[in-house]
XYZ file of C-alpha atoms in Angstrom:
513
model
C 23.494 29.987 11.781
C 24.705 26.616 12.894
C 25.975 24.710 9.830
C 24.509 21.394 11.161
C 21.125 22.577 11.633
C 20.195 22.396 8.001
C 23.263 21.087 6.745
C 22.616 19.343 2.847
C 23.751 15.894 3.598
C 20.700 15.953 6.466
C 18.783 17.215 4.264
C 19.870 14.881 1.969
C 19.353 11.823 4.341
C 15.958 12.902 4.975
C 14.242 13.512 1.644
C 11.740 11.675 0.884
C 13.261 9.064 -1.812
C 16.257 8.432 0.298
C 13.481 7.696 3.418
C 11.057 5.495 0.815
C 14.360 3.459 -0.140
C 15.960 2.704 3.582
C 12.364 1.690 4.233
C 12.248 -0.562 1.729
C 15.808 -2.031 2.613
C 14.681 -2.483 6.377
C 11.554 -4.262 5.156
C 13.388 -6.636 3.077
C 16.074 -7.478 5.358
C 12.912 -8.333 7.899
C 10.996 -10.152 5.635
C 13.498 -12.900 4.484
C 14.799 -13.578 7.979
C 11.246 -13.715 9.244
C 10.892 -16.593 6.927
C 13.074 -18.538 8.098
C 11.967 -17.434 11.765
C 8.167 -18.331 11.321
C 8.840 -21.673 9.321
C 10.477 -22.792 12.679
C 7.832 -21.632 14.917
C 4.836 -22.597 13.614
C 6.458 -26.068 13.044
C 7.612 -26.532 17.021
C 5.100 -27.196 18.808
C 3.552 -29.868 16.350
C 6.938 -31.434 16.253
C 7.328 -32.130 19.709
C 3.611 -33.214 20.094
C 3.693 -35.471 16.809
C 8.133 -36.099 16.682
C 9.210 -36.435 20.362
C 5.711 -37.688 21.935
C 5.510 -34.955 24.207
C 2.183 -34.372 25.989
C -0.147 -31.560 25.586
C 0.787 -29.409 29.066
C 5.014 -30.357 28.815
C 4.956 -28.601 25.255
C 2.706 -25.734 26.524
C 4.419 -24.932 29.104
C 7.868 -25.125 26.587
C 6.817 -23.240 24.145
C 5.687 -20.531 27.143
C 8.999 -20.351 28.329
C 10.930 -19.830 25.041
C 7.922 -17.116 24.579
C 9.141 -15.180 27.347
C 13.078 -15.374 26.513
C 11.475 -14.833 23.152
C 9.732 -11.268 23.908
C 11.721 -10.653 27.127
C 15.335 -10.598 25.762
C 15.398 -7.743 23.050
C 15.118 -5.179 25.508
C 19.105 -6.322 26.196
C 19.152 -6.285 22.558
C 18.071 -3.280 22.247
C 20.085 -1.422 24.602
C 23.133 -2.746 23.126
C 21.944 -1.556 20.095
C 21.566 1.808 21.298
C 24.081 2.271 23.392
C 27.103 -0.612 23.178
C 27.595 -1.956 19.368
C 24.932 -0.282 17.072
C 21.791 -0.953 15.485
C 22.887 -2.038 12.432
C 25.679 -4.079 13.639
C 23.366 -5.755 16.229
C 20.648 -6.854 12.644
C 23.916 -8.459 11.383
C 25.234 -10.728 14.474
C 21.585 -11.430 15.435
C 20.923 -13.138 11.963
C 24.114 -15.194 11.730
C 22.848 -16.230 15.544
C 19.314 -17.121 14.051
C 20.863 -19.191 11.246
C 23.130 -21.000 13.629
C 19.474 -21.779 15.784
C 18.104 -23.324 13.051
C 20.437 -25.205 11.510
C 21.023 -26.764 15.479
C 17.312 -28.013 15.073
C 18.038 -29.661 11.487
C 21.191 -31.708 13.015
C 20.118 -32.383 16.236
C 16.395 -31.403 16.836
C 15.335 -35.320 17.590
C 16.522 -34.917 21.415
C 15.079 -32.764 23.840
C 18.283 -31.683 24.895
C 19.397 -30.437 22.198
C 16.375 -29.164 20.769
C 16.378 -26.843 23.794
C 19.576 -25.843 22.853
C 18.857 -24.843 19.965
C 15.439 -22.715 20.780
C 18.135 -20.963 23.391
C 20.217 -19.866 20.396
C 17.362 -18.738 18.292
C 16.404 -16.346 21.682
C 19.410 -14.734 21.344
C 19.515 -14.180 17.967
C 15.904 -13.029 17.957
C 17.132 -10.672 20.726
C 19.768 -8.829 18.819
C 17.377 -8.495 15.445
C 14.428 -7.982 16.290
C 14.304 -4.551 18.547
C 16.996 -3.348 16.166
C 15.323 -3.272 13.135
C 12.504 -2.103 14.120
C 14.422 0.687 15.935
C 15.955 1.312 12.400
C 12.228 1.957 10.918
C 11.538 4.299 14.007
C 14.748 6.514 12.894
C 14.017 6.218 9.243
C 10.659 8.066 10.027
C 11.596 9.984 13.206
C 11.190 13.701 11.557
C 7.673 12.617 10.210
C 5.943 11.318 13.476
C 2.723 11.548 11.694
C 3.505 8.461 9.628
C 4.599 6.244 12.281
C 1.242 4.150 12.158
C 1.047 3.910 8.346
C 4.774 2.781 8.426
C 4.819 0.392 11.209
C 1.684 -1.210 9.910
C 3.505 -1.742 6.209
C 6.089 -2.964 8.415
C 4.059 -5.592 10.002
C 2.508 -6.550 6.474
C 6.437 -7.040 5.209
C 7.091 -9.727 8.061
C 3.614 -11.165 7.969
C 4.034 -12.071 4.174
C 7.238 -13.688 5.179
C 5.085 -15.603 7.690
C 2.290 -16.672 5.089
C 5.221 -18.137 2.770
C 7.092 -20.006 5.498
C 3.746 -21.258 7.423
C 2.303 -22.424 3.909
C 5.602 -24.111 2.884
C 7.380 -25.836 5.516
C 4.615 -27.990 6.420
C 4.735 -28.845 2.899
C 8.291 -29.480 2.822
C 7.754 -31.691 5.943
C 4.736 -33.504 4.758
C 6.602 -34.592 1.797
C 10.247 -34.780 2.630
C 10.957 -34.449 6.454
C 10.977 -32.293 9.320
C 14.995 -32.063 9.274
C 14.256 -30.897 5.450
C 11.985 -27.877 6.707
C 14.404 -26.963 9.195
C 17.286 -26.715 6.704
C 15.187 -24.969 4.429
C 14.389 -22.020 7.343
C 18.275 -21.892 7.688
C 17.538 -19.963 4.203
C 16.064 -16.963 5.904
C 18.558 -15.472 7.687
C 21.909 -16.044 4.719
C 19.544 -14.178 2.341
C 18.854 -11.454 4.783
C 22.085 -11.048 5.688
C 23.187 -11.293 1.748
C 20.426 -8.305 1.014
C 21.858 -6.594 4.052
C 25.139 -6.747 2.544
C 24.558 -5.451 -1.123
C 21.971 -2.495 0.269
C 23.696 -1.483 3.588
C 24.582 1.694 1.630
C 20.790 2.646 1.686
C 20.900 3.170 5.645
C 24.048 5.270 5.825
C 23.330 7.923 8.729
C 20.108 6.289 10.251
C 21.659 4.008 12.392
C 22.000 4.489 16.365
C 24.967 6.675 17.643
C 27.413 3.630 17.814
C 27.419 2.923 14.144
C 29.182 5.710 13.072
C 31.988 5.394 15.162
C 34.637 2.742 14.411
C 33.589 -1.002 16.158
C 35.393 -1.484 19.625
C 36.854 -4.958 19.425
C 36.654 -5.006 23.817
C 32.656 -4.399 23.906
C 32.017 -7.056 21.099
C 34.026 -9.571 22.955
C 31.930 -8.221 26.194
C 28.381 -8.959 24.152
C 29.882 -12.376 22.659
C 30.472 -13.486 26.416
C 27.161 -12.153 27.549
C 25.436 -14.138 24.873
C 27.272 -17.045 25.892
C 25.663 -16.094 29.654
C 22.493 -15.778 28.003
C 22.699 -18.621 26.190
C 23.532 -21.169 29.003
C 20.541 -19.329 31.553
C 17.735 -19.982 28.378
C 18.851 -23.523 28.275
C 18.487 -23.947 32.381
C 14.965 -22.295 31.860
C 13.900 -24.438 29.271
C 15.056 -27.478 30.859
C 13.195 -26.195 33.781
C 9.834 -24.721 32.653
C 7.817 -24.359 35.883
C 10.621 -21.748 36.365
C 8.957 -19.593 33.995
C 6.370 -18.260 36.893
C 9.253 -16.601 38.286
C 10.511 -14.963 34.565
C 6.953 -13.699 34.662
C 6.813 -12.045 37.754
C 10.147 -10.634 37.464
C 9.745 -9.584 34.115
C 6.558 -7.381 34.914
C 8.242 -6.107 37.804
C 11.283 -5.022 35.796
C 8.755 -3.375 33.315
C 6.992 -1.130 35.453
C 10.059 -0.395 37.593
C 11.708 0.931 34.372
C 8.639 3.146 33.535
C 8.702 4.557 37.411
C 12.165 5.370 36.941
C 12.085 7.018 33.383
C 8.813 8.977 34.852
C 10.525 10.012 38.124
C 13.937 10.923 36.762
C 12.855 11.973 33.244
C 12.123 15.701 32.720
C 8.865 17.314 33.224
C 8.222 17.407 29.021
C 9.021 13.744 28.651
C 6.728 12.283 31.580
C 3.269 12.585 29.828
C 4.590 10.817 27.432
C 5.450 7.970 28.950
C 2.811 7.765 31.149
C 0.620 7.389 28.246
C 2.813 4.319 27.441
C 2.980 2.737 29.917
C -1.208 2.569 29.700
C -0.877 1.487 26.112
C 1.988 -1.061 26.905
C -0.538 -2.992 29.794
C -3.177 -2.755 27.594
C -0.995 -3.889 24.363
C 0.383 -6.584 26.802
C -2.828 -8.373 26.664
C -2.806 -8.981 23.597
C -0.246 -11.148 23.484
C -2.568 -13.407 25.678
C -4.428 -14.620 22.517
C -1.379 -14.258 20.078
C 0.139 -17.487 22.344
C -3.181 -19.251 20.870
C -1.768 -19.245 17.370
C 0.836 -21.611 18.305
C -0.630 -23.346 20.998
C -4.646 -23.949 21.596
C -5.413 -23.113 18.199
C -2.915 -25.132 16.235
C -3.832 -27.940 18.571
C -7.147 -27.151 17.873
C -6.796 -27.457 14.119
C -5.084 -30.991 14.633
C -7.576 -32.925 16.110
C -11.078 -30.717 15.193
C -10.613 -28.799 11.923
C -11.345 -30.996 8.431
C -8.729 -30.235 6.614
C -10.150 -31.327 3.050
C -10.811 -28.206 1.168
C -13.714 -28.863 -1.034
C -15.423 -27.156 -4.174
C -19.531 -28.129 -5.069
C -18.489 -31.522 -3.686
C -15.006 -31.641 -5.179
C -12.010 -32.189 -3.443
C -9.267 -30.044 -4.210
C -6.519 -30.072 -1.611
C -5.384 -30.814 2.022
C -4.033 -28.603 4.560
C -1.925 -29.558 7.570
C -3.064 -28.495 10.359
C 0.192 -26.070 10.663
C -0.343 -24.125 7.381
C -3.810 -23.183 8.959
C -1.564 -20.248 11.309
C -0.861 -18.775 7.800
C -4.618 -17.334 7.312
C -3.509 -15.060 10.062
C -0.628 -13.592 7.903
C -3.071 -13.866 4.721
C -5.659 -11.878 6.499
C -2.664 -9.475 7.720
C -1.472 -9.102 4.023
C -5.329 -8.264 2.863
C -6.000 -5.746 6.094
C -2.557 -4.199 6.621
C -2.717 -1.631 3.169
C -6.493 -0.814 3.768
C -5.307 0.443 7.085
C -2.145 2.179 6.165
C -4.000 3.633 3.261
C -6.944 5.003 5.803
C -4.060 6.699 8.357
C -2.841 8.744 5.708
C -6.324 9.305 4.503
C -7.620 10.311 8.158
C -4.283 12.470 8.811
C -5.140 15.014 11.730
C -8.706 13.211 11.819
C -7.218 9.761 12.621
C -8.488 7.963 16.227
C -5.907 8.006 18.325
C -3.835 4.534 19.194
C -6.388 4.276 22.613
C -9.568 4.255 20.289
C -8.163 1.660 17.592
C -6.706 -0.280 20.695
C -10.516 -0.710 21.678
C -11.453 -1.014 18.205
C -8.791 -4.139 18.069
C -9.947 -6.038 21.460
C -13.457 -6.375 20.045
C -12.322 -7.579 16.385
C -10.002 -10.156 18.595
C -13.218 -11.002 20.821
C -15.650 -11.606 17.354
C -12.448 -13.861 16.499
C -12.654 -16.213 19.423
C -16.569 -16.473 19.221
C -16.547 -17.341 15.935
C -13.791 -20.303 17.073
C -15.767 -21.036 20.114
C -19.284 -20.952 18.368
C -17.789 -23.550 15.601
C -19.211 -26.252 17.434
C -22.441 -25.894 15.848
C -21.291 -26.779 12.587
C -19.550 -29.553 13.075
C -19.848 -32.716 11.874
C -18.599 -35.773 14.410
C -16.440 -33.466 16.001
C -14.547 -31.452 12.874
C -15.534 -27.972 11.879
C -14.976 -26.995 8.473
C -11.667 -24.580 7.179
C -13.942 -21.511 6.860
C -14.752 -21.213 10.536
C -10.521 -20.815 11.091
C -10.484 -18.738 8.247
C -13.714 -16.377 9.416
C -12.157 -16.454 13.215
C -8.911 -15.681 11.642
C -10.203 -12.898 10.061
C -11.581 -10.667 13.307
C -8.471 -12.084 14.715
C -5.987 -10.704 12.414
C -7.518 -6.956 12.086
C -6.902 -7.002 16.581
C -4.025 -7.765 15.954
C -2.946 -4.774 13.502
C -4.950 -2.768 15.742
C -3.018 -3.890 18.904
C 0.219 -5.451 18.363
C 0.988 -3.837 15.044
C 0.132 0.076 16.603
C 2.033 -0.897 20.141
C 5.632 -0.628 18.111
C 4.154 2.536 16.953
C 3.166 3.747 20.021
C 6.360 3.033 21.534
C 8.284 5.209 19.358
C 5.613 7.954 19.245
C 5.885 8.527 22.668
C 9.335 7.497 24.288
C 12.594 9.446 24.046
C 14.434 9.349 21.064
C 17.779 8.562 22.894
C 16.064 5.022 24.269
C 13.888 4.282 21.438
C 15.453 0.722 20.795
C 15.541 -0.341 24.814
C 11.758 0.955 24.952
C 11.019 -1.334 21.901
C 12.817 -4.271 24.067
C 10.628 -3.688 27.112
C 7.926 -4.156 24.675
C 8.521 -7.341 24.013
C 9.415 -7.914 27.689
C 5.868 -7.236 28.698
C 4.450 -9.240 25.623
C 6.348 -12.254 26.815
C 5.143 -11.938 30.521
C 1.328 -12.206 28.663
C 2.617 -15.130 25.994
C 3.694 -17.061 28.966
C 0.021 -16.431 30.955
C -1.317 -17.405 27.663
C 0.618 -20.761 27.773
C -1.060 -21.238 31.104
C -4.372 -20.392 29.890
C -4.223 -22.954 26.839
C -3.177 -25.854 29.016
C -6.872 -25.517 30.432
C -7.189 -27.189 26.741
C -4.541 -30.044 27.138
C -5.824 -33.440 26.488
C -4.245 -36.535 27.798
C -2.350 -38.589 24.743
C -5.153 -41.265 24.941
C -7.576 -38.810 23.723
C -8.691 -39.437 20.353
C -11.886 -39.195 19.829
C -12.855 -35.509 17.864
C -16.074 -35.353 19.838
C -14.492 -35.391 23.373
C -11.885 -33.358 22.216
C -14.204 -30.329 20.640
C -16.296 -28.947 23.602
C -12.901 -28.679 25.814
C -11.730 -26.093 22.636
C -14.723 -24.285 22.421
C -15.237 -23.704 25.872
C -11.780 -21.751 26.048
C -12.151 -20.007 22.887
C -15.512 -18.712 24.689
C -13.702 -17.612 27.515
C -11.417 -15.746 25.643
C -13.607 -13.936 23.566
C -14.496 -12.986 26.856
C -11.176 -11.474 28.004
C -10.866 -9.790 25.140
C -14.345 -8.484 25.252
C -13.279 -6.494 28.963
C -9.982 -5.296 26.946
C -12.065 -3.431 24.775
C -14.103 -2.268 27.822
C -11.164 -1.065 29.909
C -9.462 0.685 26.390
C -13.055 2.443 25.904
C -12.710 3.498 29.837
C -9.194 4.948 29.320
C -9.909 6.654 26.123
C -10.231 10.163 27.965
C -6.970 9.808 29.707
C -4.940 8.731 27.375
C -6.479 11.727 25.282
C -5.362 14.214 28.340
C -2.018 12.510 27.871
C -1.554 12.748 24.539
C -2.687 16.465 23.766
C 0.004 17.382 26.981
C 3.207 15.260 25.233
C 1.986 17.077 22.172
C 2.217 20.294 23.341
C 6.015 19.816 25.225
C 6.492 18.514 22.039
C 6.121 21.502 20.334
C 7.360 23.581 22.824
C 10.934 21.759 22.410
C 10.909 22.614 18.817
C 9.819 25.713 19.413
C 13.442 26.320 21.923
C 15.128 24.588 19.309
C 14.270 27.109 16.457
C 14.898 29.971 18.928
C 18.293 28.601 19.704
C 19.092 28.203 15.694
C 18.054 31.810 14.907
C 20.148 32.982 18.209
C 22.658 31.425 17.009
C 22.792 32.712 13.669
């Protein structure tokens, strides 16, 4: 028998504790540099409305473009995870990267220039982390794909409590101290990540991709430093230069499906159900990402100049929220949902719907989101709408989205190769930035000259795109209901060449024994 078939230190690696723990060390290594990473975010757009006196459609179409770089970039990142320096060393240089972003924006975020600097160096940080570690949960749980939906939606809840701490306080910080001071603060996220990293890296040994266990090649990290330096120079030329952005769209969906042709037409007859299958889920999943950009833009907007934010109890007041912190009932919501699901996976088992089915199930919690936003105009009073309409439409919202977004990492990995699992997770994000950036688009139908102050003038233009999204999101549902049967086809066939490659594999380990 072939020693490394069964071999105890695999065994070892695999067992159930040992899988529970690197989990847990992936999750935590997330979680504090998402902190930091949502802090920033959330905070951006408001400062260059409120800070630099930017108008409505300049910082939509900004924050669009650093959305694609955003969600277009880790697919580099994730190739060079796979195949150039590791996944594990990528986590590492793309935090120290992240905390070099954000501490740019606390010395220098008052110019536009440099400001746009710094949201360059946060995309490449973002690029090297992100697909990584999420490629490290996909290898943690590769011999139990079963549980890939229960742990990538624990995996969402990890960064999404990071998200509800760092929405809730840096507003605070600013309100009360400065922007600079929440800025600084974010700069937290990524030393403590990197700190965890560095006492618990022993929990991961053997799950990384094939680079980290061979020695690091001194002539390919100097080759990555200079192509981040590349990378870093092109962001700032298409920030500076936002109506460029059209282009990054329609090259980035072009470079999407041109990667799926390829992998379909020069992948082997077992692997190309498969991927078929997701590359259906990934244009559907891409959709999404239409009404995520509405966290950030249109509905933070939104919550600035038509949401009271005076919390009240049987006529008493009891506190304020800035119109920033109100992003964090998403995360809240995520916190509250995520376990309920992950709890009902396991529970369901063989039963469970497949991704398709809770895809459809997702677009029409995201469309009862919007109308609830869009309908809030019948409650208000001159022109506000009380908290509990965000926190209602935040609510719909927020089950989409771990329905969606949460299951499309999940997908990913349940149905592409092994050897490219952390390049597929980068193409991913590449076709969630194409959508962020359509979003961006679609929430300047919402911009408002600077002159408009007035709540009542400003309300009807929100609700009538909030209406029109529920819309959209309505037909998502639709078109995931349509290709339900399809998908099914898909899946039972990827299953089956599934387990006819184990079943060669076992026949090969007996022969050779």
């Amino acid at each position: 028998m072939d020693a490394t078939a069964f071999s105890p230190e695999q065994a070892h690696i695999n067992s159930p504790e040992r899988t529970r723990n690197a989990f847990i060390t992936v999750l935590l290594v997330e979680m504090w540099e998402r902190f930091g990473y949502y802090g920033i975010t959330m905070l951006l757009v408001l400062f260059m409305v409120q800070r630099l006196g930017l108008g409505d459609a300049q910082v939509n179409l900004i924050w669009g473009a650093f959305s694609v770089l955003v969600f277009a970039t880790p697919a580099m990142g994730g190739w060079i995870g796979d195949k150039v320096l590791g996944a594990k060393r990528c986590l590492v240089l793309g935090a120290i990267t992240l905390g070099l972003g954000y501490l740019l924006l606390c010395l220098y975020g008052d110019r536009l220039p440099a400001l746009l600097a710094a949201l360059s160096v946060i995309i490449i940080g973002n690029a090297l982390f992100k697909p990584n570690v999420a490629n490290l949960v996909r290898r943690i749980f590769e011999d139990s794909q079963t549980r890939f939906d229960s742990a990538f939606t624990l995996y969402y809840m990890g960064s999404n409590l990071a998200a509800a701490i760092g929405v809730l306080l840096m507003p605070w910080v600013k309100d009360r101290w400065s922007w600079y001071a929440a800025f600084g603060l974010c700069c937290l996220g990524p030393l403590l990540s990197l700190a965890y990293y560095a006492l618990m890296a022993r929990k991961l040994g053997g799950m990384g991709s094939s680079p980290d266990n061979h020695p690091l090649r001194r002539g390919r990290l100097a080759l990555v430093l200079l192509g981040m330096i590349a990378t870093l120079c092109a962001a700032t030329c298409l920030l500076h230069h936002s109506e460029l952005g059209v282009d990054c769209v329609y090259a980035g969906g072009v470079i999407v499906i041109g990667i799926f042709a390829h992998m379909i037409l020069r992948g082997s007859r077992r692997e190309r159900a498969g991927l078929v299958a997701a590359l259906i889920l990934l244009i559907e999943a891409s959709l999404f990402f239409i009404f995520y950009q509405q966290l950030a833009t249109s509905l933070t907007l939104f919550a600035l100049r038509n949401v009271d934010g005076n919390q009240t109890l049987f006529g008493h007041h009891l506190f304020t929220w800035s119109p920033a912190q109100y992003s964090a009932a998403n995360a809240m919501w995520i916190l509250v949902l995520s376990p309920l699901l992950a709890w009902l996976y396991r529970r369901l088992g063989q039963r469970d719907l497949p991704v398709a089915g809770k895809f459809a199930i997702g677009f029409a919690a995201v469309a009862a989101g919007f109308f609830s936003f869009g309908l809030s105009g019948m409650v208000a009073v001159n022109g506000l709408v009380p908290s509990w309409v965000m926190l209602v439409g935040y609510g719909f919202y927020s089950l989409g989205e771990l329905l969606v977004a949460a299951l499309g990492l999940a997908m990913i990995s349940r149905y592409v190769p092994a050897r490219m699992g952390g390049f597929m997770i980068g193409v991913f994000f590449v076709a969630g930035g194409v959508a962020q950036y359509l979003g961006a688009i679609i929430a300047n139908f919402a911009s408002l000259p600077s002159q408009v102050k007035d709540p009542s003038l400003s309300l009807p233009v929100y609700t009538r795109l909030f209406d029109q999204l529920g819309l959209l999101a309505l037909a998502g549902a639709v078109t995931a209901l349509t290709l339900l049967p399809l998908i099914k086809r898909l899946s039972l066939a990827h299953a089956a060449s599934c387990a006819g490659e184990a079943g060669h594999a076992d026949g090969r380990t007996v022969a050779a024994g």
